[in-house]
Coordinates of C-alpha atoms in Angstrom, one line a residue:
X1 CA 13.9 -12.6 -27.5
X2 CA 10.1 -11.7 -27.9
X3 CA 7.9 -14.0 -30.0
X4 CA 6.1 -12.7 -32.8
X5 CA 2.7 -14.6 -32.1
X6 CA 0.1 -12.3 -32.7
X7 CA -3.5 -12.3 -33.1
X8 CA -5.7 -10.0 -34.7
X9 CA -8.5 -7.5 -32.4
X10 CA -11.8 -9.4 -32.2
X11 CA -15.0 -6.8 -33.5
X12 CA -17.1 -8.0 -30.9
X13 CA -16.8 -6.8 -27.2
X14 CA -18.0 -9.6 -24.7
X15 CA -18.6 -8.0 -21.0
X16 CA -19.6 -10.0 -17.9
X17 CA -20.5 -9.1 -14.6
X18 CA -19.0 -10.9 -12.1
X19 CA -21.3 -11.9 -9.2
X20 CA -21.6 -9.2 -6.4
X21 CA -21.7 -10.0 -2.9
X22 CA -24.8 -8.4 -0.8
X23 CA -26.2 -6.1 -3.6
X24 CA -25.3 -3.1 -1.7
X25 CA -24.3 -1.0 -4.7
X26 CA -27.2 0.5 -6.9
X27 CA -27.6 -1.1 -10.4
X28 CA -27.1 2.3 -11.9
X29 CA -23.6 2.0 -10.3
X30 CA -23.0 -1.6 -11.6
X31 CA -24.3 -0.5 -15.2
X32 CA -22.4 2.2 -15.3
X33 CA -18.9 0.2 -14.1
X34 CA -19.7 -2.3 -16.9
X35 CA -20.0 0.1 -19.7
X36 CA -17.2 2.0 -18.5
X37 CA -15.3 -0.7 -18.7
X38 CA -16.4 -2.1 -21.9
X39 CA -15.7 1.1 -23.1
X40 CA -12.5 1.5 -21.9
X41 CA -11.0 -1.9 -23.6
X42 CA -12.2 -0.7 -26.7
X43 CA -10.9 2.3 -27.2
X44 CA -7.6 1.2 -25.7
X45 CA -7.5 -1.8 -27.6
X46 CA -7.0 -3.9 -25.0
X47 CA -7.1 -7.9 -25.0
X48 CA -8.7 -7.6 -22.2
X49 CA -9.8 -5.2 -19.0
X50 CA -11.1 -6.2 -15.6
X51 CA -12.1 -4.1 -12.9
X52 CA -13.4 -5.1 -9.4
X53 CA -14.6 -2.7 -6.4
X54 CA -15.1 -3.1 -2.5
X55 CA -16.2 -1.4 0.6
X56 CA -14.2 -3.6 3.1
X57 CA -14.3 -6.9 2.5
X58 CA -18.0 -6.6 0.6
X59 CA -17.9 -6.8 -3.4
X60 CA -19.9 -4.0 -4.4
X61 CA -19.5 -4.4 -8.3
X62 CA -16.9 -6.3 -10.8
X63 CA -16.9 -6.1 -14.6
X64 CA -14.9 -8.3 -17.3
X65 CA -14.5 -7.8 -20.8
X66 CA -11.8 -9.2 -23.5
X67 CA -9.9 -12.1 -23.6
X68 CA -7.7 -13.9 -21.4
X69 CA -6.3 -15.7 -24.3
X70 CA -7.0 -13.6 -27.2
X71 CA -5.4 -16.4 -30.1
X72 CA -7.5 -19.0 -28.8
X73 CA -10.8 -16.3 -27.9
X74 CA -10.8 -17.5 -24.7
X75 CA -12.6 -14.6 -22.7
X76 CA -11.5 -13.3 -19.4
X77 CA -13.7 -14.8 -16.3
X78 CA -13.5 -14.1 -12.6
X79 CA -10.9 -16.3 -12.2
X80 CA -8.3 -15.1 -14.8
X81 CA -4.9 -14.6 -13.2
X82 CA -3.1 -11.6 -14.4
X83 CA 1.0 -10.8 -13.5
X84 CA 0.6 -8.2 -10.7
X85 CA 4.3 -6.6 -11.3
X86 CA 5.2 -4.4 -9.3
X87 CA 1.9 -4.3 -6.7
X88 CA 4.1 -7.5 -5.0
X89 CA 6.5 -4.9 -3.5
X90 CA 3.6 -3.9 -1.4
X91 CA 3.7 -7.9 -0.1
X92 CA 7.4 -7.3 0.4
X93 CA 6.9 -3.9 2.3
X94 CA 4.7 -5.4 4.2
X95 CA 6.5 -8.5 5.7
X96 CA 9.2 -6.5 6.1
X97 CA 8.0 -3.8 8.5
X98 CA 6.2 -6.8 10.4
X99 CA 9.7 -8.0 10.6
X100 CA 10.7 -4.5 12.6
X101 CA 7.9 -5.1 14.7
X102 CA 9.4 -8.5 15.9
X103 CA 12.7 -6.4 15.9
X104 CA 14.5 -9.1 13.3
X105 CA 15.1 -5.8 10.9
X106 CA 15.9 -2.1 11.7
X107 CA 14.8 0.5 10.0
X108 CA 17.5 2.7 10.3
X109 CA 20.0 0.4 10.0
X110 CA 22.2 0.4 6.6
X111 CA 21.9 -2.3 4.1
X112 CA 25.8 -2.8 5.2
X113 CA 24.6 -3.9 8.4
X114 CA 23.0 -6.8 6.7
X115 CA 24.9 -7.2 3.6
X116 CA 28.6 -6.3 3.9
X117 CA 29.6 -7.2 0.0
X118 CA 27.7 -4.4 -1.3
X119 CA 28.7 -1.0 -3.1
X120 CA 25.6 1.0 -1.3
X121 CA 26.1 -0.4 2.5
X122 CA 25.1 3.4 3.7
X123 CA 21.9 3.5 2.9
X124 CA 18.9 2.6 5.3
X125 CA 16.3 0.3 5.1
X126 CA 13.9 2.9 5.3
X127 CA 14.9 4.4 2.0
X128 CA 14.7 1.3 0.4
X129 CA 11.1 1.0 0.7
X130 CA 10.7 4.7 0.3
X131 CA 12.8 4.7 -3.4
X132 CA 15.1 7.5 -2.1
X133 CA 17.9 5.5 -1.1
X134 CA 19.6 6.9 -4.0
X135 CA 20.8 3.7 -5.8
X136 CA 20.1 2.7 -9.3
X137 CA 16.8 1.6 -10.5
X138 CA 17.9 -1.4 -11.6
X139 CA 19.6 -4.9 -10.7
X140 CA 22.9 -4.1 -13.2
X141 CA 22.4 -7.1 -15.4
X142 CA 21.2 -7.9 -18.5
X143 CA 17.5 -9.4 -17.4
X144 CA 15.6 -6.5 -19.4
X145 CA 17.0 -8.1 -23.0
X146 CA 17.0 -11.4 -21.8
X147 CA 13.3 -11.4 -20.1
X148 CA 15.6 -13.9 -17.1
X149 CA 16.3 -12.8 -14.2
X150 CA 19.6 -13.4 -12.6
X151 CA 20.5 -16.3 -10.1
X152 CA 21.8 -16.1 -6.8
X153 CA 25.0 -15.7 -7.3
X154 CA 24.7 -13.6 -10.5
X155 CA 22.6 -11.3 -7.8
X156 CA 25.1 -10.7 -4.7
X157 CA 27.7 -10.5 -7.9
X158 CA 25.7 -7.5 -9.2
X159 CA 25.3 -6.1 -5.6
X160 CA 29.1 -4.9 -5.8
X161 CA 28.5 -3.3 -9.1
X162 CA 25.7 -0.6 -7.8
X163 CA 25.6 2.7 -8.9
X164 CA 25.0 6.0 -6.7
X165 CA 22.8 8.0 -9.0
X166 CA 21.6 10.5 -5.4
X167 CA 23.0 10.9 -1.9
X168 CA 20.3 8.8 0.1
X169 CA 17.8 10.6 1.0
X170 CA 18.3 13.5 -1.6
X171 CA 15.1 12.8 -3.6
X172 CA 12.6 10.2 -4.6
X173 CA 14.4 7.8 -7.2
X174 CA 11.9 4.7 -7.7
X175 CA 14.8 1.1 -7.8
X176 CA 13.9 -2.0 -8.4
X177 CA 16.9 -3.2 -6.9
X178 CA 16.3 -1.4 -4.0
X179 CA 13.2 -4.2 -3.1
X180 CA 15.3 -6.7 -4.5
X181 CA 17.9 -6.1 -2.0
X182 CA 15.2 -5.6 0.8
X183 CA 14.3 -9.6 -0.1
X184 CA 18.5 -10.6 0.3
X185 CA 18.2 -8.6 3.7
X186 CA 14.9 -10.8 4.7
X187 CA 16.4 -14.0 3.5
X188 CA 19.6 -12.6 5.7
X189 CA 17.9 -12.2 8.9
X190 CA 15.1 -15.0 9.1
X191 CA 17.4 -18.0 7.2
X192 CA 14.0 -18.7 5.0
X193 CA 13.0 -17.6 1.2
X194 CA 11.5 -14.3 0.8
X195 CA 9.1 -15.6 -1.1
X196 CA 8.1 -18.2 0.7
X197 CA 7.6 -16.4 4.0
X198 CA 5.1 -13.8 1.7
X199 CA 3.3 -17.0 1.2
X200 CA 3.6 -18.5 4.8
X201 CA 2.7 -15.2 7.0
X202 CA 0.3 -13.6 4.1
X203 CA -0.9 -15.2 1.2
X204 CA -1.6 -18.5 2.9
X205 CA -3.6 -16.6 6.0
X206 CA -5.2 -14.1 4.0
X207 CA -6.3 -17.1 1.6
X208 CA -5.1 -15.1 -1.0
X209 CA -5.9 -19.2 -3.0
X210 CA -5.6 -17.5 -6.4
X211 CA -2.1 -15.5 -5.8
X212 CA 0.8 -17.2 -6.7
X213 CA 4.9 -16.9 -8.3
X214 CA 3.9 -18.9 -10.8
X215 CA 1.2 -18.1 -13.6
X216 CA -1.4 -20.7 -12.5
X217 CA -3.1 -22.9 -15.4
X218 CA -5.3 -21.0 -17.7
X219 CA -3.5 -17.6 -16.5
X220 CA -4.3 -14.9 -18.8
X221 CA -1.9 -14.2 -22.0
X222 CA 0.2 -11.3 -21.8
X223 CA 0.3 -9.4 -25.3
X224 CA 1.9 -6.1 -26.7
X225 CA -0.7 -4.4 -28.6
X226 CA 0.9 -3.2 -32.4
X227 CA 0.8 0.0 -32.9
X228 CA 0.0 0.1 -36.8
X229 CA -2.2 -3.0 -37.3
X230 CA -5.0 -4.2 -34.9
X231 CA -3.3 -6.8 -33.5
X232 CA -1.6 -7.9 -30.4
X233 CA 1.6 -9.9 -29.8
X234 CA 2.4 -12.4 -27.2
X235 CA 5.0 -11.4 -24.7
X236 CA 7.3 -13.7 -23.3
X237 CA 7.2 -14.6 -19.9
X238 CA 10.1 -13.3 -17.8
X239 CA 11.3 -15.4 -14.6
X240 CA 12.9 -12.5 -12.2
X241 CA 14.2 -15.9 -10.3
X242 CA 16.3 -14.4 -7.1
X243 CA 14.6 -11.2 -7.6
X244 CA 11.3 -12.2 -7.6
X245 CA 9.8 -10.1 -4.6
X246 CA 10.3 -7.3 -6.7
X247 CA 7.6 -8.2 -9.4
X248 CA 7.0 -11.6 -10.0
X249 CA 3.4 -12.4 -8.6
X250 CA 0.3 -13.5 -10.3
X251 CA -3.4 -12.9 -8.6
X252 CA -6.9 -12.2 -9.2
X253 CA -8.8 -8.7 -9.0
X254 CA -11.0 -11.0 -6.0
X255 CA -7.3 -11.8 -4.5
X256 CA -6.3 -8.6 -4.7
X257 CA -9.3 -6.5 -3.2
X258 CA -8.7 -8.6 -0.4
X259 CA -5.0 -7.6 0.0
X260 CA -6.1 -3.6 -0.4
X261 CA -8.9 -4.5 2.3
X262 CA -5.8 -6.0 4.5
X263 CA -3.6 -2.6 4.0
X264 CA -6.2 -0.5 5.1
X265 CA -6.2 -2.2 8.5
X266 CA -9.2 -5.0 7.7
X267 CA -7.2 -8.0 8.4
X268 CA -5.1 -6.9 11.7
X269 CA -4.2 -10.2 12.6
X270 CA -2.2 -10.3 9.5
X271 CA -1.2 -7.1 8.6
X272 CA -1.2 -5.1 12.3
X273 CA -2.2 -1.8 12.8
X274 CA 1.7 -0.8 13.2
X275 CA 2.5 -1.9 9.6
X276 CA -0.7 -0.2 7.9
X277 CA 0.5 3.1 10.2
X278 CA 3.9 3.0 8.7
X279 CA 3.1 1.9 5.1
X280 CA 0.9 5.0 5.1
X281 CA 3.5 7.7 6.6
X282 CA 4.7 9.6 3.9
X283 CA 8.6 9.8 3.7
X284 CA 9.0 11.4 0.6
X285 CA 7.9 13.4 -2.1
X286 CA 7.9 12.1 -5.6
X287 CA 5.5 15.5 -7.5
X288 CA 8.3 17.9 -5.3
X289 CA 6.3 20.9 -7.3
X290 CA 1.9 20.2 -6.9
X291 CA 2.6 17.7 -3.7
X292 CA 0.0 15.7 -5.4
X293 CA 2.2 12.3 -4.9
X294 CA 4.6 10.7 -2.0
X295 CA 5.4 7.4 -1.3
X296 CA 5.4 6.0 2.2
X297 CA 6.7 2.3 3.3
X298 CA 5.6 0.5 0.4
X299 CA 2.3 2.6 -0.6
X300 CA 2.0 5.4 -3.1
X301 CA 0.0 8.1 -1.7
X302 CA -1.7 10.5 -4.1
X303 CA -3.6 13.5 -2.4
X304 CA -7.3 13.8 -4.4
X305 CA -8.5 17.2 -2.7
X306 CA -9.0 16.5 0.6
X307 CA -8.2 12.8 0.8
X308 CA -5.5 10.5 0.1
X309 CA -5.2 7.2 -1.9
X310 CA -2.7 4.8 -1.5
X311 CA -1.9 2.2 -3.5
X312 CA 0.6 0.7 -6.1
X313 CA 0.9 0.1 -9.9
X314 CA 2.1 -3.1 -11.3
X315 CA 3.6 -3.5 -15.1
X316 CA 5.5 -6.4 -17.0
X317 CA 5.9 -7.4 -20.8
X318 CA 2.4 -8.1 -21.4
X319 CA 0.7 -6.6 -18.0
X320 CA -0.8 -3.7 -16.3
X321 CA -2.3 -3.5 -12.9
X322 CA -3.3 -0.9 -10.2
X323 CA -4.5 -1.0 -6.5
X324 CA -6.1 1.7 -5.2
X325 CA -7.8 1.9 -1.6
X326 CA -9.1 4.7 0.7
X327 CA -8.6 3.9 4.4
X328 CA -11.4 6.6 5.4
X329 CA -14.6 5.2 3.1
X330 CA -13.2 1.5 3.1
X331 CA -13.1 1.5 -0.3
X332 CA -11.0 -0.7 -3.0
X333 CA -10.7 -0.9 -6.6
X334 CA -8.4 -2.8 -8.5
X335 CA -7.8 -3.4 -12.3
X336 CA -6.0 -5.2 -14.9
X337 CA -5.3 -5.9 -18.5
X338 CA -3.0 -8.4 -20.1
X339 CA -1.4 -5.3 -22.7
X340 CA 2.3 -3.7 -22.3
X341 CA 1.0 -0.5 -22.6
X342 CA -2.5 0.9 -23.3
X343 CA -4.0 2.9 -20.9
X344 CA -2.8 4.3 -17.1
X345 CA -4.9 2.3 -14.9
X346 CA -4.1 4.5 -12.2
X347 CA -6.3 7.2 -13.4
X348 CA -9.0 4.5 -13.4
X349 CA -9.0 3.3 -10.3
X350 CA -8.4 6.4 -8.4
X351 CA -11.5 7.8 -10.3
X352 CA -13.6 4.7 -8.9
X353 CA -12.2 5.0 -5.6
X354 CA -14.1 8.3 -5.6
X355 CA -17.2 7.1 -7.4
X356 CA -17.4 4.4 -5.2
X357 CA -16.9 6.8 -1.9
X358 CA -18.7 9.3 -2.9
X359 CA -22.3 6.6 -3.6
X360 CA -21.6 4.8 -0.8
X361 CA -19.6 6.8 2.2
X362 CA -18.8 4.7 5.3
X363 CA -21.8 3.7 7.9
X364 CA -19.5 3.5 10.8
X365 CA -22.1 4.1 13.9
X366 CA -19.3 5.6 16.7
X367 CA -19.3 3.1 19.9
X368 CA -19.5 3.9 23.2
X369 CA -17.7 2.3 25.8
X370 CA -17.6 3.0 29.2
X371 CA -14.1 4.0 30.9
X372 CA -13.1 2.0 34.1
X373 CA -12.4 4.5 37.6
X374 CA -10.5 7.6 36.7
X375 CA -7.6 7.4 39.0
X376 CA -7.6 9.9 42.2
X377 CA -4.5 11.1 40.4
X378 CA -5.7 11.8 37.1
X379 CA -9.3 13.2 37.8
X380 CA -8.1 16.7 39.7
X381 CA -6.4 17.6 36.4
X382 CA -9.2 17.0 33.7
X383 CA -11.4 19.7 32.2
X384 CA -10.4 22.8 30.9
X385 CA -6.4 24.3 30.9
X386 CA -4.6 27.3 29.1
X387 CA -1.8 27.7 27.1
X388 CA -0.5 30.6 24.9
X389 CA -4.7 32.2 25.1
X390 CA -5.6 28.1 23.5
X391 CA -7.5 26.1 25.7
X392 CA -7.4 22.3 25.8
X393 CA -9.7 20.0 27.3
X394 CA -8.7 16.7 29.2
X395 CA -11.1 14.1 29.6
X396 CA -10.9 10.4 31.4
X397 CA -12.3 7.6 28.8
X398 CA -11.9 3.9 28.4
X399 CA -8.2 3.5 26.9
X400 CA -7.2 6.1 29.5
X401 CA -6.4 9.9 29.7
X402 CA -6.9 12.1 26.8
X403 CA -6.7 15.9 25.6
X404 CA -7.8 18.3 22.6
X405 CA -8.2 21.9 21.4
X406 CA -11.6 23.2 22.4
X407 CA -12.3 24.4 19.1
X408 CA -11.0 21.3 17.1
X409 CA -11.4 18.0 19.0
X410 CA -12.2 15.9 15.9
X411 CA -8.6 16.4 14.8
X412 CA -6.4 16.9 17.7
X413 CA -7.2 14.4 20.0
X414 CA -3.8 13.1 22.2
X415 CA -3.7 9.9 24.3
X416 CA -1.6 9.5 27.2
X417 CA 0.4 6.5 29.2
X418 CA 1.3 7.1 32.9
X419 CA 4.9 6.4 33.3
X420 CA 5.1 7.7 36.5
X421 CA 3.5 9.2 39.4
X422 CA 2.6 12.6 37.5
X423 CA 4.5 11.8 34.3
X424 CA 3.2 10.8 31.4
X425 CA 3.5 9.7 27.6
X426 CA 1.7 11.3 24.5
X427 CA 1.5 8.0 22.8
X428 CA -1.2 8.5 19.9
X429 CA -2.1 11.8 18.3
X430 CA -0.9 15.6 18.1
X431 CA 1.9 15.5 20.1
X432 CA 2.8 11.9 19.9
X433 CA 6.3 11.2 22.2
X434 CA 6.0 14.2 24.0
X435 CA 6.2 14.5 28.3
X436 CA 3.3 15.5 30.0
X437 CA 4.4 16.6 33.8
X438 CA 2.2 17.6 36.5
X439 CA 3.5 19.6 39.3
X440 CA 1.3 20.3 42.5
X441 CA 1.1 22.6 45.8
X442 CA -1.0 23.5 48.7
X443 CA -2.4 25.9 46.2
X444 CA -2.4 25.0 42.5
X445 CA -2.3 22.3 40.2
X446 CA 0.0 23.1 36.9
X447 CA 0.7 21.0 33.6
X448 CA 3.4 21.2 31.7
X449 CA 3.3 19.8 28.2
X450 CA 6.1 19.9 25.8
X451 CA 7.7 22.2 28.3
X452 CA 4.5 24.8 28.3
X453 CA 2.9 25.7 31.1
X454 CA -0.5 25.0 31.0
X455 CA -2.8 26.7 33.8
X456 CA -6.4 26.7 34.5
X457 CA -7.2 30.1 33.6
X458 CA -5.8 31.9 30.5
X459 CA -2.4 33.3 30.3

C-alpha cells in the first residue's frame, strides 16, 4: 500500500547552479536555465526540479531547485540520485544490440528461439525493442498494487500467461514486458545477470559512479503531489526484482548526460558506432497521423522541423525523468523531479535541446586526410558518369572509392568495398548493399549500379 507521509509545499524557492565545466555557455544562457527552472518547480509544484545541459562531454549549464527530501527540507544538490524508470531500457537496448554485434543474439530471431515456455514465441527480438511486437504492456501480475515486482519464477510463470493485444508488427504498442523479456533472453544467452552485465560492460566503463539498482544513501524522496492541498506524499519504493532492466535504475543528471553523450556516438569504445546506428533507425511509427514520433532500437525519435531528437522518458511512483540528445549539434539535456506527475519533462528538454543548439551549433572544423594510391583499377572509372539524364561523380579518397549526385553531394555520398576484380559493395550511404559492376572493352568502360547502366556521357 502507499504511505500517507506527507509534507506540506515550502514558500521559499531555493535554486543553485551547479558548477559548469569550461564556461563555454553565455551567462545569459545560464540565467536564463536557472530561472526557467525555478520557475518551472513552482508552478508545477514540484518537490524538486533539476536540469543539466551538454555539448559532448562539456557541461555547458545545470540548475537545481527544491528538495530532495522535502519532510526533512533537505534541498536537491548535484549529487541527488533520482529513479530513472524507464530511461534504463535504453541501457538494456543497448547491451543488447552489442550482444548482436558479437552474434550471441539475433535480431530476427523469435523470442521462442530463446525462450520455448512462452505464449508469444513468434515475435522477434527486433520488435521487442521497437514496442510493436504486439504483446501486452505489461508483466501479467499484480506488481502495480503491490509496488513488488515478481521473482524469478513468478516471472517465466507469467511468461505463459501473455496476451496478444496486435499481430507483431501491426502497430506501435509500448510493453514493459516486452524489455523485461529481452533481459530473460540476455540472461539466456550469456549465463550472467542482466543487470549485472549493464554494470560490467557500461556503467562501470562509462564511470557512470553515481548510477546504480539501488537508491544510493541520501537518494532523493519520491512524493505524489495532492491535488487539493499543497502538499506532497511519499511514495513507496517499488522493487521490480527479476524485471528490473525494465525500470529500476537510480542516477544523476551528471551520470546521465554522460550516457546521452555515449548514445550519440561519444564513447565508441563502449557503445560502438553499430549500436548508436541501430538505436537510431526508426522501425516504427508511434504519431501514425503528423509522423512527428517513431521509436527505433531503444530511442524515441521525435522529428523538431528539420531535425530529430532521440531520447527516452522515465516515470515511477514518485519520479519523472527525460533524456534528450541531438547527434548533429552534440547536444544533451536531461531532467528530473522526484513528483508522480506534474509536468511533461519531455517538452522541457526537447525545448533546451534547441536552445542549446541553436546558441551554441557544433564547431566541427572538417579534416583532411590524404587517400593512399588509387588502384590502376579504380582510377579509369572516377569522375563524372550518367544515368537516367543524373550525373554522379566518383572520386578516390582515404577509406576508399566513393560516389554522389552532382547536384547534392552533401547528402548522397556512397562508399564502396572491392569484393572482386570489378565488383564491388555499397557499404555506407544511398544505396547501401547494392552491386556495383564494371564491365570493359577495347573501346569503353561501363558501370552498372543497381542494375543501371551508367555511361560517361548522358543517356
Amino acid at each position: 500500500m502507499r504511505t500517507t507521509d506527507s509534507v506540506r509545499m515550502a514558500d521559499g524557492v531555493r535554486c543553485a547552479m551547479l558548477r559548469v565545466k569550461g564556461g563555454i555557455m553565455s551567462a545569459d544562457f545560464e540565467k536564463t536555465l536557472a530561472d526557467d527552472v525555478a520557475r518551472l518547480r513552482a508552478a508545477h509544484r514540484l518537490p524538486s526540479l533539476t536540469v543539466a545541459v551538454a555539448q559532448h562531454d562539456v557541461v555547458l549549464g545545470a540548475a537545481a531547485t527544491g528538495f530532495a527530501d522535502a519532510e526533512r527540507q533537505v534541498p536537491v544538490g548535484r549529487d541527488s540520485a533520482y529513479r530513472i524508470g524507464s530511461i534504463t531500457k535504453t541501457f538494456t537496448a543497448a547491451l543488447a544490440l552489442r550482444l548482436v554485434d558479437r552474434q550471441l543474439l539475433d535480431l530476427n530471431a523469435p523470442v521462442g528461439h530463446y525462450l520455448p515456455a512462452t505464449s508469444f514465441g513468434q515475435v522477434p527480438l527486433r520488435m521487442l525493442l521497437a514496442h510493436c511486437g504486439g504483446i501486452q504492456r505489461e508483466v501479467p501480475v499484480d506488481m502495480w498494487e503491490s509496488m513488488l515486482g515478481p521473482s524469478e519464477p513468478e516471472f517465466r510463470a507469467a511468461l505463459t500467461r501473455v496476451e496478444m493485444v496486435a499481430e507483431p508488427g501491426q502497430r506501435w504498442q509500448y510493453s514493459n514486458l516486452g524489455y523485461a523479456t529481452l533481459g530473460a533472453i540476455i540472461e539466456h544467452v550469456t549465463g550472467r545477470r542482466c543487470a549485472e552485465l549493464i554494470t560490467e560492460t557500461l556503467l562501470t566503463p562509462l564511470g557512470l559512479s553515481q548510477t546504480s539498482w539501488t537508491p544510493p544513501e541520501e537518494a532523493a524522496v519520491g512524493y505524489r503531489i495532492d491535488p487539493f492541498a499543497d502538499a506532497f506524499h511519499r511514495e513507496p519504493v517499488m522493487d521490480m526484482r527479476a524485471i528490473a532492466v525494465l525500470g529500476q535504475l537510480w542516477s544523476t543528471p551528471a551520470d546521465l548526460l554522460r550516457w546521452g553523450n555515449a548514445l550519440i556516438g561519444g564513447e565508441p569504445e563502449v557503445v560502438p558506432a553499430s549500436v548508436v546506428d541501430a538505436m537510431h533507425t526508426l522501425q516504427v511509427m508511434v504519431d501514425t497521423r503528423a509522423w512527428t514520433r517513431g521509436w527505433g532500437l531503444g530511442l524515441i525519435l521525435d522529428r523538431r522541423d528539420d531535425h530529430v531528437l532521440a531520447g527516452h522518458t522515465g516515470s515511477v511512483p514518485g519520479f519523472q525523468a527525460s533524456l534528450a540528445t541531438d547527434r548533429d549539434s552534440g547536444i544533451v539535456v536531461v531532467a528530473c523531479t522526484n513528483a508522480t506527475r506534474g509536468m511533461v519533462l519531455s517538452e522541457l528538454t526537447a525545448e533546451l535541446v534547441d536552445r542549446a543548439a541553436t546558441l551554441h551549433p557544433p564547431t566541427i572544423a572538417p579534416v583532411f586526410e590524404p587517400a593512399p594510391p588509387c588502384p590502376e583499377e579504380i582510377r579509369d572509372i572516377l569522375g563524372r558518369w550518367w544515368s537516367e539524364g543524373e550525373e554522379t561523380v566518383f572520386t578516390w579518397r582515404h577509406d576508399g572509392l566513393h560516389a554522389h549526385l552532382a547536384d547534392d553531394p552533401d547528402n548522397t555520398d556512397s562508399r564502396f568495398v572491392a569484393e572482386a576484380p570489378d565488383h564491388y559493395r555499397t557499404i555506407e550511404g544511398r544505396y547501401q548493399g547494392e552491386r556495383l559492376t564494371v564491365t570493359r572493352s577495347a573501346s569503353e568502360i561501363r558501370m552498372h549500379w543497381l542494375t543501371y547502366p551508367f555511361t560517361r556521357s548522358p543517356r
